[in-house]
PDB file of C-alpha atoms in Angstrom:
ATOM      1  CA  UNK A  26    -148.237  19.897 144.788  1.00 54.00           C
ATOM      2  CA  UNK A  27    -147.350  22.894 146.957  1.00 55.00           C
ATOM      3  CA  UNK A  28    -146.400  25.995 144.983  1.00 59.00           C
ATOM      4  CA  UNK A  29    -142.931  27.341 145.726  1.00 58.00           C
ATOM      5  CA  UNK A  30    -142.802  30.902 146.879  1.00 57.00           C
ATOM      6  CA  UNK A  31    -140.873  33.070 144.455  1.00 61.00           C
ATOM      7  CA  UNK A  32    -138.162  35.129 146.098  1.00 63.00           C
ATOM      8  CA  UNK A  33    -135.938  37.677 144.351  1.00 61.00           C
ATOM      9  CA  UNK A  34    -132.294  37.064 144.991  1.00 61.00           C
ATOM     10  CA  UNK A  35    -129.973  39.968 145.691  1.00 67.00           C
ATOM     11  CA  UNK A  36    -127.051  40.392 143.375  1.00 63.00           C
ATOM     12  CA  UNK A  37    -123.694  40.947 145.009  1.00 63.00           C
ATOM     13  CA  UNK A  38    -122.502  44.579 144.995  1.00 61.00           C
ATOM     14  CA  UNK A  39    -119.305  44.772 142.954  1.00 59.00           C
ATOM     15  CA  UNK A  40    -116.277  46.318 144.609  1.00 60.00           C
ATOM     16  CA  UNK A  41    -115.074  49.442 142.871  1.00 58.00           C
ATOM     17  CA  UNK A  42    -112.527  52.194 143.319  1.00 59.00           C
ATOM     18  CA  UNK A  43    -114.583  54.739 141.406  1.00 56.00           C
ATOM     19  CA  UNK A  44    -116.966  57.424 142.599  1.00 57.00           C
ATOM     20  CA  UNK A  45    -116.753  60.151 145.178  1.00 60.00           C
ATOM     21  CA  UNK A  46    -116.145  59.084 148.751  1.00 61.00           C
ATOM     22  CA  UNK A  47    -115.906  61.092 151.944  1.00 59.00           C
ATOM     23  CA  UNK A  48    -112.297  61.769 152.884  1.00 57.00           C
ATOM     24  CA  UNK A  49    -110.951  60.595 149.520  1.00 57.00           C
ATOM     25  CA  UNK A  50    -108.109  62.314 147.708  1.00 52.00           C
ATOM     26  CA  UNK A  51    -104.917  63.993 148.796  1.00 53.00           C
ATOM     27  CA  UNK A  52    -105.186  65.699 152.192  1.00 54.00           C
ATOM     28  CA  UNK A  53    -105.049  69.512 151.930  1.00 48.00           C
ATOM     29  CA  UNK A  54    -101.708  71.137 152.636  1.00 48.00           C
ATOM     30  CA  UNK A  55    -101.447  73.312 155.742  1.00 52.00           C
ATOM     31  CA  UNK A  56    -101.687  77.084 155.413  1.00 53.00           C
ATOM     32  CA  UNK A  57    -103.486  79.176 152.808  1.00 55.00           C
ATOM     33  CA  UNK A  58    -105.667  77.158 150.372  1.00 55.00           C
ATOM     34  CA  UNK A  59    -104.110  76.767 146.932  1.00 57.00           C
ATOM     35  CA  UNK A  60    -105.652  78.132 143.767  1.00 53.00           C
ATOM     36  CA  UNK A  61    -107.658  75.560 141.845  1.00 50.00           C
ATOM     37  CA  UNK A  62    -106.921  74.587 138.250  1.00 48.00           C
ATOM     38  CA  UNK A  63    -110.325  75.470 136.873  1.00 56.00           C
ATOM     39  CA  UNK A  64    -110.475  77.000 133.419  1.00 65.00           C
ATOM     40  CA  UNK A  65    -110.126  80.771 133.642  1.00 78.00           C
ATOM     41  CA  UNK A  66    -112.934  82.996 132.415  1.00 87.00           C
ATOM     42  CA  UNK A  67    -112.546  84.636 129.035  1.00 94.00           C
ATOM     43  CA  UNK A  68    -111.132  88.129 129.314  1.00 96.00           C
ATOM     44  CA  UNK A  69    -113.276  91.052 128.214  1.00 97.00           C
ATOM     45  CA  UNK A  70    -110.913  93.800 126.910  1.00 97.00           C
ATOM     46  CA  UNK A  71    -112.985  96.654 128.379  1.00 97.00           C
ATOM     47  CA  UNK A  72    -112.548  95.277 131.917  1.00 98.00           C
ATOM     48  CA  UNK A  73    -109.356  95.851 133.921  1.00 98.00           C
ATOM     49  CA  UNK A  74    -108.182  92.860 135.972  1.00 98.00           C
ATOM     50  CA  UNK A  75    -107.004  92.688 139.589  1.00 98.00           C
ATOM     51  CA  UNK A  76    -103.989  90.379 139.730  1.00 98.00           C
ATOM     52  CA  UNK A  77    -102.450  88.761 142.827  1.00 97.00           C
ATOM     53  CA  UNK A  78     -99.158  86.842 142.951  1.00 97.00           C
ATOM     54  CA  UNK A  79     -97.989  85.048 146.099  1.00 97.00           C
ATOM     55  CA  UNK A  80     -94.355  84.260 146.831  1.00 97.00           C
ATOM     56  CA  UNK A  81     -93.084  80.838 147.810  1.00 96.00           C
ATOM     57  CA  UNK A  82     -92.180  80.240 151.447  1.00 91.00           C
ATOM     58  CA  UNK A  83     -88.418  80.379 150.878  1.00 90.00           C
ATOM     59  CA  UNK A  84     -88.383  83.875 149.359  1.00 94.00           C
ATOM     60  CA  UNK A  85     -87.323  86.726 151.622  1.00 93.00           C
ATOM     61  CA  UNK A  86     -89.396  89.897 151.851  1.00 95.00           C
ATOM     62  CA  UNK A  87     -90.300  91.263 148.445  1.00 96.00           C
ATOM     63  CA  UNK A  88     -90.351  94.711 150.065  1.00 96.00           C
ATOM     64  CA  UNK A  89     -86.594  94.662 150.599  1.00 96.00           C
ATOM     65  CA  UNK A  90     -84.816  97.314 148.558  1.00 96.00           C
ATOM     66  CA  UNK A  91     -83.146  94.839 146.181  1.00 97.00           C
ATOM     67  CA  UNK A  92     -86.151  92.614 145.553  1.00 97.00           C
ATOM     68  CA  UNK A  93     -88.555  95.509 145.125  1.00 97.00           C
ATOM     69  CA  UNK A  94     -86.197  97.072 142.591  1.00 96.00           C
ATOM     70  CA  UNK A  95     -86.165  93.769 140.699  1.00 97.00           C
ATOM     71  CA  UNK A  96     -89.981  93.661 140.644  1.00 97.00           C
ATOM     72  CA  UNK A  97     -90.371  97.337 139.712  1.00 97.00           C
ATOM     73  CA  UNK A  98     -87.830  97.126 136.887  1.00 97.00           C
ATOM     74  CA  UNK A  99     -89.515  93.989 135.534  1.00 97.00           C
ATOM     75  CA  UNK A 100     -92.844  95.817 135.399  1.00 98.00           C
ATOM     76  CA  UNK A 101     -91.208  98.836 133.741  1.00 97.00           C
ATOM     77  CA  UNK A 102     -89.967  96.574 130.916  1.00 96.00           C
ATOM     78  CA  UNK A 103     -93.495  95.450 129.977  1.00 96.00           C
ATOM     79  CA  UNK A 104     -94.091  96.557 126.391  1.00 92.00           C
ATOM     80  CA  UNK A 105     -97.435  98.233 127.168  1.00 90.00           C
ATOM     81  CA  UNK A 106     -98.921  97.837 123.703  1.00 93.00           C
ATOM     82  CA  UNK A 107    -101.382  94.957 124.031  1.00 97.00           C
ATOM     83  CA  UNK A 108    -100.857  94.278 127.771  1.00 98.00           C
ATOM     84  CA  UNK A 109    -100.477  97.020 130.376  1.00 98.00           C
ATOM     85  CA  UNK A 110     -99.725  97.227 134.103  1.00 98.00           C
ATOM     86  CA  UNK A 111    -101.640 100.237 135.449  1.00 98.00           C
ATOM     87  CA  UNK A 112    -100.980 100.042 139.197  1.00 98.00           C
ATOM     88  CA  UNK A 113     -99.061  97.740 141.526  1.00 98.00           C
ATOM     89  CA  UNK A 114     -97.872  97.298 145.091  1.00 97.00           C
ATOM     90  CA  UNK A 115     -95.397  94.858 146.622  1.00 97.00           C
ATOM     91  CA  UNK A 116     -95.933  93.397 150.074  1.00 94.00           C
ATOM     92  CA  UNK A 117     -93.660  91.087 152.051  1.00 94.00           C
ATOM     93  CA  UNK A 118     -94.905  87.806 150.583  1.00 95.00           C
ATOM     94  CA  UNK A 119     -97.169  88.834 147.701  1.00 96.00           C
ATOM     95  CA  UNK A 120     -97.910  91.560 145.213  1.00 97.00           C
ATOM     96  CA  UNK A 121    -101.019  93.079 143.641  1.00 97.00           C
ATOM     97  CA  UNK A 122    -101.464  94.725 140.272  1.00 98.00           C
ATOM     98  CA  UNK A 123    -104.221  96.072 138.060  1.00 98.00           C
ATOM     99  CA  UNK A 124    -103.675  95.171 134.425  1.00 98.00           C
ATOM    100  CA  UNK A 125    -105.366  95.619 131.048  1.00 98.00           C
ATOM    101  CA  UNK A 126    -105.125  93.734 127.769  1.00 98.00           C
ATOM    102  CA  UNK A 127    -106.596  94.119 124.301  1.00 98.00           C
ATOM    103  CA  UNK A 128    -107.751  90.496 124.036  1.00 97.00           C
ATOM    104  CA  UNK A 129    -107.996  87.248 125.978  1.00 97.00           C
ATOM    105  CA  UNK A 130    -104.806  85.936 124.378  1.00 97.00           C
ATOM    106  CA  UNK A 131    -102.986  89.186 125.112  1.00 97.00           C
ATOM    107  CA  UNK A 132    -104.028  88.948 128.764  1.00 97.00           C
ATOM    108  CA  UNK A 133    -102.907  85.330 129.058  1.00 96.00           C
ATOM    109  CA  UNK A 134     -99.564  85.934 127.360  1.00 97.00           C
ATOM    110  CA  UNK A 135     -99.004  89.214 129.190  1.00 97.00           C
ATOM    111  CA  UNK A 136     -99.543  87.785 132.661  1.00 97.00           C
ATOM    112  CA  UNK A 137     -97.457  84.712 131.867  1.00 97.00           C
ATOM    113  CA  UNK A 138     -94.616  86.885 130.579  1.00 97.00           C
ATOM    114  CA  UNK A 139     -94.832  89.185 133.616  1.00 98.00           C
ATOM    115  CA  UNK A 140     -94.802  86.264 136.051  1.00 97.00           C
ATOM    116  CA  UNK A 141     -91.751  84.727 134.393  1.00 97.00           C
ATOM    117  CA  UNK A 142     -89.934  88.056 134.042  1.00 97.00           C
ATOM    118  CA  UNK A 143     -90.347  88.891 137.741  1.00 98.00           C
ATOM    119  CA  UNK A 144     -89.380  85.361 138.800  1.00 97.00           C
ATOM    120  CA  UNK A 145     -86.131  85.476 136.812  1.00 97.00           C
ATOM    121  CA  UNK A 146     -85.252  88.913 138.198  1.00 97.00           C
ATOM    122  CA  UNK A 147     -85.934  87.846 141.800  1.00 97.00           C
ATOM    123  CA  UNK A 148     -83.919  84.642 141.321  1.00 96.00           C
ATOM    124  CA  UNK A 149     -80.910  86.643 140.171  1.00 95.00           C
ATOM    125  CA  UNK A 150     -81.056  88.739 143.335  1.00 95.00           C
ATOM    126  CA  UNK A 151     -82.188  86.239 145.966  1.00 92.00           C
ATOM    127  CA  UNK A 152     -80.650  83.003 144.618  1.00 88.00           C
ATOM    128  CA  UNK A 153     -83.793  80.943 145.223  1.00 92.00           C
ATOM    129  CA  UNK A 154     -85.082  77.997 143.212  1.00 92.00           C
ATOM    130  CA  UNK A 155     -88.739  78.960 143.298  1.00 95.00           C
ATOM    131  CA  UNK A 156     -90.301  82.423 143.478  1.00 97.00           C
ATOM    132  CA  UNK A 157     -94.068  81.909 143.237  1.00 97.00           C
ATOM    133  CA  UNK A 158     -95.913  79.625 145.619  1.00 94.00           C
ATOM    134  CA  UNK A 159     -99.191  79.330 143.723  1.00 92.00           C
ATOM    135  CA  UNK A 160    -100.998  80.136 140.481  1.00 92.00           C
ATOM    136  CA  UNK A 161    -101.853  83.761 140.029  1.00 95.00           C
ATOM    137  CA  UNK A 162    -105.322  84.934 141.004  1.00 96.00           C
ATOM    138  CA  UNK A 163    -107.136  87.236 138.549  1.00 96.00           C
ATOM    139  CA  UNK A 164    -110.503  88.940 138.917  1.00 97.00           C
ATOM    140  CA  UNK A 165    -112.223  91.096 136.326  1.00 98.00           C
ATOM    141  CA  UNK A 166    -113.309  94.579 137.418  1.00 98.00           C
ATOM    142  CA  UNK A 167    -116.562  95.343 135.652  1.00 98.00           C
ATOM    143  CA  UNK A 168    -117.863  98.588 137.189  1.00 98.00           C
ATOM    144  CA  UNK A 169    -116.396 102.004 138.064  1.00 98.00           C
ATOM    145  CA  UNK A 170    -116.969 101.253 141.746  1.00 97.00           C
ATOM    146  CA  UNK A 171    -115.068  97.966 141.529  1.00 98.00           C
ATOM    147  CA  UNK A 172    -112.137  99.625 139.770  1.00 98.00           C
ATOM    148  CA  UNK A 173    -111.920 102.407 142.334  1.00 98.00           C
ATOM    149  CA  UNK A 174    -112.041  99.940 145.243  1.00 97.00           C
ATOM    150  CA  UNK A 175    -109.339  97.884 143.543  1.00 97.00           C
ATOM    151  CA  UNK A 176    -107.041 100.900 143.141  1.00 98.00           C
ATOM    152  CA  UNK A 177    -107.445 101.697 146.838  1.00 96.00           C
ATOM    153  CA  UNK A 178    -106.844  98.046 147.674  1.00 96.00           C
ATOM    154  CA  UNK A 179    -103.653  97.886 145.597  1.00 97.00           C
ATOM    155  CA  UNK A 180    -102.021 101.233 146.347  1.00 96.00           C
ATOM    156  CA  UNK A 181    -102.939 101.349 150.039  1.00 94.00           C
ATOM    157  CA  UNK A 182    -102.487  97.649 150.756  1.00 93.00           C
ATOM    158  CA  UNK A 183     -99.573  98.370 153.090  1.00 91.00           C
ATOM    159  CA  UNK A 184    -102.022  99.968 155.521  1.00 86.00           C
ATOM    160  CA  UNK A 185    -103.774  96.611 155.778  1.00 82.00           C
ATOM    161  CA  UNK A 186    -100.690  94.420 156.251  1.00 78.00           C
ATOM    162  CA  UNK A 187     -98.184  96.737 157.950  1.00 72.00           C
ATOM    163  CA  UNK A 188    -100.535  98.986 159.943  1.00 76.00           C
ATOM    164  CA  UNK A 189     -98.800 101.850 158.178  1.00 74.00           C
ATOM    165  CA  UNK A 190     -99.781 105.464 158.870  1.00 80.00           C
ATOM    166  CA  UNK A 191    -101.501 107.660 156.307  1.00 86.00           C
ATOM    167  CA  UNK A 192     -99.225 108.181 153.351  1.00 89.00           C
ATOM    168  CA  UNK A 193     -98.051 106.795 150.011  1.00 92.00           C
ATOM    169  CA  UNK A 194     -96.473 103.362 149.912  1.00 93.00           C
ATOM    170  CA  UNK A 195     -92.937 103.689 148.490  1.00 92.00           C
ATOM    171  CA  UNK A 196     -93.098 100.030 147.466  1.00 95.00           C
ATOM    172  CA  UNK A 197     -95.847 100.683 144.964  1.00 96.00           C
ATOM    173  CA  UNK A 198     -96.697 102.749 141.920  1.00 96.00           C
ATOM    174  CA  UNK A 199     -98.399 105.214 144.270  1.00 95.00           C
ATOM    175  CA  UNK A 200     -95.733 107.918 143.913  1.00 93.00           C
ATOM    176  CA  UNK A 201     -96.577 108.166 140.176  1.00 94.00           C
ATOM    177  CA  UNK A 202    -100.360 107.930 140.621  1.00 95.00           C
ATOM    178  CA  UNK A 203    -102.175 111.084 139.474  1.00 92.00           C
ATOM    179  CA  UNK A 204    -105.496 110.272 141.150  1.00 95.00           C
ATOM    180  CA  UNK A 205    -104.693 111.265 144.728  1.00 94.00           C
ATOM    181  CA  UNK A 206    -107.010 113.874 146.140  1.00 92.00           C
ATOM    182  CA  UNK A 207    -104.335 115.612 148.214  1.00 82.00           C
ATOM    183  CA  UNK A 208    -101.014 114.827 146.539  1.00 70.00           C
ATOM    184  CA  UNK A 209     -99.663 116.533 143.448  1.00 63.00           C
ATOM    185  CA  UNK A 210     -95.865 116.093 143.575  1.00 68.00           C
ATOM    186  CA  UNK A 211     -94.734 113.338 141.223  1.00 70.00           C
ATOM    187  CA  UNK A 212     -91.273 111.737 141.348  1.00 76.00           C
ATOM    188  CA  UNK A 213     -88.663 112.757 138.799  1.00 70.00           C
ATOM    189  CA  UNK A 214     -87.806 109.168 137.830  1.00 84.00           C
ATOM    190  CA  UNK A 215     -89.487 107.350 134.943  1.00 91.00           C
ATOM    191  CA  UNK A 216     -92.905 105.902 135.657  1.00 94.00           C
ATOM    192  CA  UNK A 217     -92.846 102.054 135.665  1.00 96.00           C
ATOM    193  CA  UNK A 218     -96.534 101.690 134.768  1.00 97.00           C
ATOM    194  CA  UNK A 219     -98.598 102.335 131.651  1.00 97.00           C
ATOM    195  CA  UNK A 220    -101.530 104.650 131.002  1.00 96.00           C
ATOM    196  CA  UNK A 221    -104.972 103.037 131.060  1.00 97.00           C
ATOM    197  CA  UNK A 222    -106.772 102.714 127.740  1.00 97.00           C
ATOM    198  CA  UNK A 223    -110.084 101.337 128.965  1.00 98.00           C
ATOM    199  CA  UNK A 224    -112.832 103.747 129.958  1.00 98.00           C
ATOM    200  CA  UNK A 225    -113.118 102.054 133.358  1.00 98.00           C
ATOM    201  CA  UNK A 226    -109.407 102.296 134.072  1.00 98.00           C
ATOM    202  CA  UNK A 227    -108.905 105.844 132.799  1.00 98.00           C
ATOM    203  CA  UNK A 228    -112.161 107.711 133.428  1.00 97.00           C
ATOM    204  CA  UNK A 229    -114.923 105.598 134.924  1.00 98.00           C
ATOM    205  CA  UNK A 230    -113.465 105.060 138.387  1.00 98.00           C
ATOM    206  CA  UNK A 231    -112.979 108.809 138.871  1.00 97.00           C
ATOM    207  CA  UNK A 232    -116.753 109.259 139.025  1.00 96.00           C
ATOM    208  CA  UNK A 233    -116.484 108.041 142.610  1.00 96.00           C
ATOM    209  CA  UNK A 234    -114.044 110.841 143.440  1.00 96.00           C
ATOM    210  CA  UNK A 235    -110.270 111.050 143.707  1.00 96.00           C
ATOM    211  CA  UNK A 236    -108.623 108.749 146.229  1.00 95.00           C
ATOM    212  CA  UNK A 237    -107.709 110.150 149.620  1.00 94.00           C
ATOM    213  CA  UNK A 238    -104.630 108.944 151.477  1.00 91.00           C
ATOM    214  CA  UNK A 239    -106.675 108.344 154.620  1.00 90.00           C
ATOM    215  CA  UNK A 240    -108.747 105.659 152.869  1.00 92.00           C
ATOM    216  CA  UNK A 241    -108.166 102.026 153.765  1.00 85.00           C
ATOM    217  CA  UNK A 242    -108.558  98.902 151.615  1.00 84.00           C
ATOM    218  CA  UNK A 243    -111.752  96.920 151.767  1.00 64.00           C
ATOM    219  CA  UNK A 244    -111.416  93.216 152.547  1.00 58.00           C
ATOM    220  CA  UNK A 245    -110.640  91.190 149.422  1.00 52.00           C
ATOM    221  CA  UNK A 246    -113.382  88.998 147.956  1.00 52.00           C
ATOM    222  CA  UNK A 247    -113.119  85.330 148.836  1.00 48.00           C
ATOM    223  CA  UNK A 248    -112.015  83.032 146.033  1.00 44.00           C
TER     224      UNK A 248
END
């Protein structure tokens, strides 16, 4: 009797909706990419943090007199004990700040409180439903060089966006900053920011020299 040839049969491939597929998921929204929802890194208290907040599309210029006053006064009301705002500047559709906190929880609560406080103040002035267009972006500053670059980036950010001439941005904490190399006159009004308590924020960055008004911000690091 002839022997049958043995042939392996192929099993049908089950249909499934799982797994990663090219082009799957919600299409990205137009404009600037949104911040992801990845877990944030644990805050190290000795490191200042560069903070960026971006306004929603329906908010008028944050540099207007009324809206800037709302932002500045909100920052001035920060307690300053466990969470501190050291420097800030307000641009048309976003703001930057350098902050410190004594612990990871203090940083998380402090930023959340600041974000809400500013949003409520801006809403009272501008009568908008939504103030912030994205999650805040935070980056730890771990070296004196990084802190100095961040201070230049924050206080002189208007030179990047507005092509402003050499000078101090009136929509920032620059008028109260005591680290300018060629400016010694401080305003008579109360300072809205707090004194740094970390070595990097108070002393370390000065090893690179005082900041000159002619300096320009370096491009920000990609997310």
